[in-house]
CSV table of C-alpha atoms and ligand atoms in Angstrom, one decimal:
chain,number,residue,atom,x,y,z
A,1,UNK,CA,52.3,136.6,-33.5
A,2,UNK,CA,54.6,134.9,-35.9
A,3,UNK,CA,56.3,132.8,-33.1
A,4,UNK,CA,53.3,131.9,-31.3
A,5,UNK,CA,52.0,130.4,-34.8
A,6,UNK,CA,55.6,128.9,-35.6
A,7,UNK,CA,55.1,127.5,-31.9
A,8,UNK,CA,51.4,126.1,-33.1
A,9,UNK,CA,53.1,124.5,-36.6
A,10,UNK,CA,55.6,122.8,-34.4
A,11,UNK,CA,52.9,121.4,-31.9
A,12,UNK,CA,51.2,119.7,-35.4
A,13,UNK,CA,54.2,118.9,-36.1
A,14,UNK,CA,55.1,116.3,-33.2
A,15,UNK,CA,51.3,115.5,-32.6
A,16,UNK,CA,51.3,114.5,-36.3
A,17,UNK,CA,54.4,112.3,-35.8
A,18,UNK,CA,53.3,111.0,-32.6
A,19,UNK,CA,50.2,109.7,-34.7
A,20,UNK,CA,52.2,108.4,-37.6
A,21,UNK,CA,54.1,106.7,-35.1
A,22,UNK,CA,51.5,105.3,-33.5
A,23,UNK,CA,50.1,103.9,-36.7
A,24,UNK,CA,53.3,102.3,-37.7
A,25,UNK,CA,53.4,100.3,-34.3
A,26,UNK,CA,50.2,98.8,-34.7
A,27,UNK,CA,50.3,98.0,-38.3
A,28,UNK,CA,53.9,96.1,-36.9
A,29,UNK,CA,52.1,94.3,-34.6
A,30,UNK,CA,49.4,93.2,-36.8
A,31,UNK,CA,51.8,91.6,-39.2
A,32,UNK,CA,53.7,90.0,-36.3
A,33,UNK,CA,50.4,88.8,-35.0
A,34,UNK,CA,49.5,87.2,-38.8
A,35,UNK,CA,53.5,86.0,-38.7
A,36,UNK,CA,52.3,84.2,-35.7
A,37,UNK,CA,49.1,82.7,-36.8
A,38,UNK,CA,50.2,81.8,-40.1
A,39,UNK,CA,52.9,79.7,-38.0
A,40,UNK,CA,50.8,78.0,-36.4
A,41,UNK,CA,48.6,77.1,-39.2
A,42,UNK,CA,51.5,76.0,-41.2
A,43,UNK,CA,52.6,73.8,-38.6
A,44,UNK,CA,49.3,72.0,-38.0
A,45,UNK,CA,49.1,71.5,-41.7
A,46,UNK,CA,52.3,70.2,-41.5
A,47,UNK,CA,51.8,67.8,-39.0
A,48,UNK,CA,48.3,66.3,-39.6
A,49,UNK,CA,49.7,64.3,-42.6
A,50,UNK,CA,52.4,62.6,-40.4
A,51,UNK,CA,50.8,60.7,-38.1
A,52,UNK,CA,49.3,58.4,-40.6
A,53,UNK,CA,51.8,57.8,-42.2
A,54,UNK,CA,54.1,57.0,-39.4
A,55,UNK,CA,50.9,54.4,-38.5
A,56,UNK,CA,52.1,53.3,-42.0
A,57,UNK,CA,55.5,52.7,-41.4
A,58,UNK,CA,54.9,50.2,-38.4
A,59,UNK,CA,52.3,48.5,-40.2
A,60,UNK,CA,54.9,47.9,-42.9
A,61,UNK,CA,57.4,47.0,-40.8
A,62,UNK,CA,55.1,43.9,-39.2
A,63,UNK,CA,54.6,42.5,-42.8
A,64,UNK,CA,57.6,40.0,-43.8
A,65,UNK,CA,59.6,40.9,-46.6
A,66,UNK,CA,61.6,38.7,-48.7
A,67,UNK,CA,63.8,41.5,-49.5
A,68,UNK,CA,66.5,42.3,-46.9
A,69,UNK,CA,67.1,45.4,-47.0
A,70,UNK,CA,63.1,46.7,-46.5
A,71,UNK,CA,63.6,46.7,-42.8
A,72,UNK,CA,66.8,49.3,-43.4
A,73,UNK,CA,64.9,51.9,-45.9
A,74,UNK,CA,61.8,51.4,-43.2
A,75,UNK,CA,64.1,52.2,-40.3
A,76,UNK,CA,65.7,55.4,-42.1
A,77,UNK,CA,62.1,56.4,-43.1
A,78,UNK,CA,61.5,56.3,-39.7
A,79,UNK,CA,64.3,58.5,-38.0
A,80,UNK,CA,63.4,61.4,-41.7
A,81,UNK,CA,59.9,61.1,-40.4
A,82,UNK,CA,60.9,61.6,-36.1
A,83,UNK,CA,63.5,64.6,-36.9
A,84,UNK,CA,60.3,66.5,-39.0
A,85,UNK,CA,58.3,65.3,-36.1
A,86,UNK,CA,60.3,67.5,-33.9
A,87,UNK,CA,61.1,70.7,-36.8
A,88,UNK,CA,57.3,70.9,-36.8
A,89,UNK,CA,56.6,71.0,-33.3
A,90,UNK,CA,59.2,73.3,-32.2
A,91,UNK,CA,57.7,75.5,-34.9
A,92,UNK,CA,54.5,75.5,-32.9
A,93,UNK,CA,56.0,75.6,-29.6
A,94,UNK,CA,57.8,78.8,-31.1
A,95,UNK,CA,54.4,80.1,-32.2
A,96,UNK,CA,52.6,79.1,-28.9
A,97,UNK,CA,55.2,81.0,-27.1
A,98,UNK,CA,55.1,84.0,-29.1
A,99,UNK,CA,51.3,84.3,-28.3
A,100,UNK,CA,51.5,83.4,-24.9
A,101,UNK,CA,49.6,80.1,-24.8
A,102,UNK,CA,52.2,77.4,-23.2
A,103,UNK,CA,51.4,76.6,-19.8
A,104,UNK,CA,53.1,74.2,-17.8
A,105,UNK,CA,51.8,71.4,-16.1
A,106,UNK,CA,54.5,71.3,-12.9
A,107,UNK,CA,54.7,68.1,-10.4
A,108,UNK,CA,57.5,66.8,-8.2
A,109,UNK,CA,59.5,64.7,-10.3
A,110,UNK,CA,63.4,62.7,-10.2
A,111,UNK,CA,65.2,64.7,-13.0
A,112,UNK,CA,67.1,61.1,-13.2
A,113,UNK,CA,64.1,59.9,-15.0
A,114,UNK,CA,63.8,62.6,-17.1
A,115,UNK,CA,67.3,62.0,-18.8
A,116,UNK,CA,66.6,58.6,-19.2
A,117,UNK,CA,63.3,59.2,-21.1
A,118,UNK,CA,65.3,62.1,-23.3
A,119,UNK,CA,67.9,59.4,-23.5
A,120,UNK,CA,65.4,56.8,-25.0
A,121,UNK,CA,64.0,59.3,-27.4
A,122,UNK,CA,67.5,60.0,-28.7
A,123,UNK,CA,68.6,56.4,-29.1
A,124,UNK,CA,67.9,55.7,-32.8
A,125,UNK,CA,69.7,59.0,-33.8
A,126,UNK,CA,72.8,57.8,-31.4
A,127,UNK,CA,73.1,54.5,-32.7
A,128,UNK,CA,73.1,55.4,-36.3
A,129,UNK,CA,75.5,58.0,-35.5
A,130,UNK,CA,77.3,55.3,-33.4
A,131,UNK,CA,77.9,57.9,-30.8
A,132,UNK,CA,79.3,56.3,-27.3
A,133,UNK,CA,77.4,57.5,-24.8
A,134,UNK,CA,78.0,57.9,-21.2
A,135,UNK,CA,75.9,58.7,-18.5
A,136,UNK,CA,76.9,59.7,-14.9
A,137,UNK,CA,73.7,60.4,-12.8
A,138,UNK,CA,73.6,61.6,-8.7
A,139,UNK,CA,72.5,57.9,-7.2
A,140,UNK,CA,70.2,59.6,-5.1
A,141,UNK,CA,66.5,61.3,-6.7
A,142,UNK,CA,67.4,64.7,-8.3
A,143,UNK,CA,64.0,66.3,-6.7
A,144,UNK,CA,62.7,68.9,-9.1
A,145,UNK,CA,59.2,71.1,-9.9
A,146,UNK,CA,58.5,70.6,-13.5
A,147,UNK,CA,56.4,70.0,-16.4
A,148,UNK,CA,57.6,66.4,-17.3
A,149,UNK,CA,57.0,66.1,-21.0
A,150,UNK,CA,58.6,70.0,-21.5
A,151,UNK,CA,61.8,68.8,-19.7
A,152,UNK,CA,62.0,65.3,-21.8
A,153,UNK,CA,61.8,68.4,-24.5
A,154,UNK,CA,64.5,70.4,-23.4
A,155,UNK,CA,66.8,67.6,-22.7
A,156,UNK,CA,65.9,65.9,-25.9
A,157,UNK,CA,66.9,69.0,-27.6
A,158,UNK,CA,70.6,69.3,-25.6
A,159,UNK,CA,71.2,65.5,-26.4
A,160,UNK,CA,69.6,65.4,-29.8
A,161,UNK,CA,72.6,68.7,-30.8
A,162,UNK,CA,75.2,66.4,-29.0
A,163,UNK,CA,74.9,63.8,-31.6
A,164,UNK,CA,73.9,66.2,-34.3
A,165,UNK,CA,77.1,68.3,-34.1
A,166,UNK,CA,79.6,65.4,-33.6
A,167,UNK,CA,81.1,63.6,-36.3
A,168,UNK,CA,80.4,59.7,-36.5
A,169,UNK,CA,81.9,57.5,-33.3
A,170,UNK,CA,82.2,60.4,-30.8
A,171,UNK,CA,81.5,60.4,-27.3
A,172,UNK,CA,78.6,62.1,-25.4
A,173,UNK,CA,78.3,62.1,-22.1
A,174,UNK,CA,75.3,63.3,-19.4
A,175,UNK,CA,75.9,64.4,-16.4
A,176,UNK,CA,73.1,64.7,-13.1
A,177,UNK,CA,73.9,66.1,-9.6
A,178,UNK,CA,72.9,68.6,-7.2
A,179,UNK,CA,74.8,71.6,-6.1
A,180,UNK,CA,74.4,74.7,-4.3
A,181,UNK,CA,70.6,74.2,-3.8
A,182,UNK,CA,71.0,73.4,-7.6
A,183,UNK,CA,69.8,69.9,-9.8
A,184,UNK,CA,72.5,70.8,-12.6
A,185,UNK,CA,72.4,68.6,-15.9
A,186,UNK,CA,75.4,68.9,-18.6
A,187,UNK,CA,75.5,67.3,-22.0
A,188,UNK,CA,79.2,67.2,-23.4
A,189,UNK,CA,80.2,66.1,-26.6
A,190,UNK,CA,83.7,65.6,-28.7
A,191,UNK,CA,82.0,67.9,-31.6
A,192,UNK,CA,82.2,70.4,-34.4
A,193,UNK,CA,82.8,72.9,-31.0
A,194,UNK,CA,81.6,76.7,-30.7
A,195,UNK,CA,83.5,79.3,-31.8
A,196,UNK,CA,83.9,81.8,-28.4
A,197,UNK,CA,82.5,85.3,-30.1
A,198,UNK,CA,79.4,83.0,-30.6
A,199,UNK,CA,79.2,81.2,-27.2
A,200,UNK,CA,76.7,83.8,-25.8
A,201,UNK,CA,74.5,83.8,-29.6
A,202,UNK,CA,73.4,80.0,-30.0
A,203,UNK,CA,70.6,80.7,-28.2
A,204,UNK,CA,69.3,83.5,-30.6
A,205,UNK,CA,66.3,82.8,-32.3
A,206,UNK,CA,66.7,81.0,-35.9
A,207,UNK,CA,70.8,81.6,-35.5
A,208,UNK,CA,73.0,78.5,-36.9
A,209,UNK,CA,76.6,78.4,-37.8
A,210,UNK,CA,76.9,76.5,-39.9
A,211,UNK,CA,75.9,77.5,-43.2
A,212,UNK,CA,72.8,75.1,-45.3
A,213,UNK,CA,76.1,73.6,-47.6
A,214,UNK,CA,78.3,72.5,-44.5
A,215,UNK,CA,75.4,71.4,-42.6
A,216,UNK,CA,75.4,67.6,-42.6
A,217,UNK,CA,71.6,67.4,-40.6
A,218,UNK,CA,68.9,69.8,-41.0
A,219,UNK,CA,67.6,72.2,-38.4
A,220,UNK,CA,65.7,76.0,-38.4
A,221,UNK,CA,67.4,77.4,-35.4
A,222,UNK,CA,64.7,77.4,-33.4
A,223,UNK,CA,65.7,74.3,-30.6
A,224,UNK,CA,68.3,76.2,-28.8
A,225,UNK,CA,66.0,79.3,-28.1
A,226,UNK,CA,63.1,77.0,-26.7
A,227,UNK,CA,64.9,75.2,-24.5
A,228,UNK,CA,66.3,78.8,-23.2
A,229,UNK,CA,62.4,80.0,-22.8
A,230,UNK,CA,61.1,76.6,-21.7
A,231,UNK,CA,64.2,76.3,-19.0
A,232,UNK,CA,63.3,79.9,-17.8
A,233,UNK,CA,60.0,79.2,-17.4
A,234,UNK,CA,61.0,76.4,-14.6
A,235,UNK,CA,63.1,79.6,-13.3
A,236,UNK,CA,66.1,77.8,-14.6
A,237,UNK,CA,69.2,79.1,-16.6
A,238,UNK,CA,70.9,77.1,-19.6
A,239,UNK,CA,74.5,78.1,-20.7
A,240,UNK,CA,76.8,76.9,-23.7
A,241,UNK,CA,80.4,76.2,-23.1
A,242,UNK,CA,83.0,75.5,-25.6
A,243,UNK,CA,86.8,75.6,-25.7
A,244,UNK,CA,86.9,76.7,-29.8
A,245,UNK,CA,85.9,75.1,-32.8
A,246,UNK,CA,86.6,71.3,-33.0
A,247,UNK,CA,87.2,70.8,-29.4
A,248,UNK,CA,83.6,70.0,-28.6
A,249,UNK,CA,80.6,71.5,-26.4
A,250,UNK,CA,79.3,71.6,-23.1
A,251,UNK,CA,75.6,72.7,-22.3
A,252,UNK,CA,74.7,73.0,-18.6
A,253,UNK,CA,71.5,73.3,-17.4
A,254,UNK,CA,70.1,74.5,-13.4
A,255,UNK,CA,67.0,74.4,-12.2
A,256,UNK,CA,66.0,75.1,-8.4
A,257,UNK,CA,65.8,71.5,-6.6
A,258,UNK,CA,62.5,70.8,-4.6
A,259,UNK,CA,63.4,70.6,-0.9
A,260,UNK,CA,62.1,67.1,-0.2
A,261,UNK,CA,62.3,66.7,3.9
A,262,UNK,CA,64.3,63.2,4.0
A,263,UNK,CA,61.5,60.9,6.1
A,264,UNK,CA,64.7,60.6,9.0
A,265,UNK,CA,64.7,64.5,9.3
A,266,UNK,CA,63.0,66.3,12.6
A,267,UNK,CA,59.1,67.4,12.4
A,268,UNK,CA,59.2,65.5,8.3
A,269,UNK,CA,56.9,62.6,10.0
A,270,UNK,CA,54.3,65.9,11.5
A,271,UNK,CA,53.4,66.1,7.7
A,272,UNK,CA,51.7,62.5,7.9
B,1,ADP,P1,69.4,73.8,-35.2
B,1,ADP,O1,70.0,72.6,-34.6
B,1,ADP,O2,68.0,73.6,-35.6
B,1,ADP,O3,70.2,74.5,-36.2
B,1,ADP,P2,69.5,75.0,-32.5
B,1,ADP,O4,68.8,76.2,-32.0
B,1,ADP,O5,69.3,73.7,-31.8
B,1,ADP,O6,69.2,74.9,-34.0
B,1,ADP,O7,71.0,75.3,-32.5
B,1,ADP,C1,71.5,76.5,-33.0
B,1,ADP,C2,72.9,76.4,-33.5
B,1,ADP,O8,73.8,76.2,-32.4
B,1,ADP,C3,73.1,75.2,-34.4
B,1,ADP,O9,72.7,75.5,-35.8
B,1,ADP,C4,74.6,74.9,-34.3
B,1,ADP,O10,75.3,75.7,-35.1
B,1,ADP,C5,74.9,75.3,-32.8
B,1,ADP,N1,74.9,74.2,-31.9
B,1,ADP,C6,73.9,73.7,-31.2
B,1,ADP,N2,74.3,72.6,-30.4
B,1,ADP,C7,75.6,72.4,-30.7
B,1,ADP,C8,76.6,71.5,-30.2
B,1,ADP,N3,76.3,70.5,-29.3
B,1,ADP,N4,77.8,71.6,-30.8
B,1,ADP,C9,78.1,72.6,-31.7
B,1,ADP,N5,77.2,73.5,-32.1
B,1,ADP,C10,76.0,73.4,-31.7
């Protein structure tokens, strides 16, 4: 009798703990869930006050000013306003993600035009950085299946850290060709560089290795790891490559190229 009620206790025992368990998981989840919604709503509020004042800042800078260096403090004002522009969307890109709600909008597209557009959002940051910048793209169309403005994203992102971790006057460069059934992309720089142990981490949400002192340009951590998600949701892969600290970085990026029958190729014309 005593070891079938011992037996019993020990049932209630793990049914009891299974419960508790159970309970601890969902109140987790909850608060994850709130995490994510209160993300979101902090970076709509965020945003909502920006675009009028951005409207602000190019009506300002169409008025004359007798005072030369307006046009300066206006242009800095601008480049503040375009890198909390980006904080605040990755934030809700990071909080879309989390609750499932980014969907891409795929087409055919040349990848070539893709850096170009990245490149042109990038251009104030590189020219007051006075970054040299070289580009090297395939000279036929890189023929990819993507969501246009989420790859001007990505690459944004890869070129925007190029000239964000290198010191004043470096060199960037951006390279586009196809290989293996591959459109590969790399974005090198002459930068701070990435110590090995961490070469596999930078893509870890909210990780940065620099510390807030050392840090010359702000950032929350969270770029790398969407353009990781946003790349594997093209079935794409993204890797970091660095020889050590000071010696610069490399990030390459492959996506699947689109078969695109060339118009000279047997049976393309039977499409017509
Ligand atoms: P953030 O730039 O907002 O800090 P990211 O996710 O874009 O966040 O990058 C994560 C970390 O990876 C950065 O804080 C930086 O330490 C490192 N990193 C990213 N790109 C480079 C680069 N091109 N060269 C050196 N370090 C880089």
């Amino acid at each position: 009798v005593r070891s079938a009620l011992r037996a019993r206790e020990r049932q209630y025992q793990i049914r009891d703990h299974l419960l508790l368990q159970e309970r601890v998981e969902a109140a987790l989840r909850e608060s994850d869930q709130r995490k994510d919604d209160f993300l979101a709503t902090l970076a709509h509020e965020l945003r909502n006050p920006l675009a009028p004042l951005r409207t602000g800042l190019t009506v300002l800078g169409a008025i004359p000013s007798p005072d030369s260096r307006v046009p300066g403090v206006l242009g800095m004002m601008e480049r503040q306003m375009g890198l909390m522009v980006r904080l605040i969307d990755d934030l809700l890109d990071v909080a879309r993600i989390s609750r499932g709600k980014i969907e891409l909008v795929r087409k055919a597209l040349d990848l070539r035009e893709v850096v170009d557009a990245a490149l042109e959002g990038c251009a104030p940051m590189i020219r007051a950085a006075r970054h040299e910048v070289e580009i090297k793209l395939a000279a036929q169309p890189i023929w990819v299946e993507a969501d246009r403005a989420r790859l001007v994203q990505v690459l944004g992102n890869l070129i925007g850290n190029a000239a964000k971790y290198t010191p004043d006057a470096g060199r960037i460069t951006v390279e586009l060709r196809s290989r293996d059934g591959k459109a590969e992309l790399s974005v090198s720089d002459t930068g701070v560089g990435i110590a090995p142990e961490m070469l596999s981490r930078v893509f870890d949400m909210y990780l940065q290795l620099q510390d807030g002192a050392s840090r010359a340009q702000g950032g929350l951590g969270l770029g790398l790891w969407l353009v990781r998600r946003l790349v594997e949701m093209h079935e794409g892969t993204v890797t970091a490559h660095s020889p050590g600290l000071d010696a610069g970085s490399t990030f390459v990026m492959a996506l699947p190229l689109l078969p695109v029958p060339a118009p000279w190729a047997p049976g393309a014309r039977d499409a017509d």
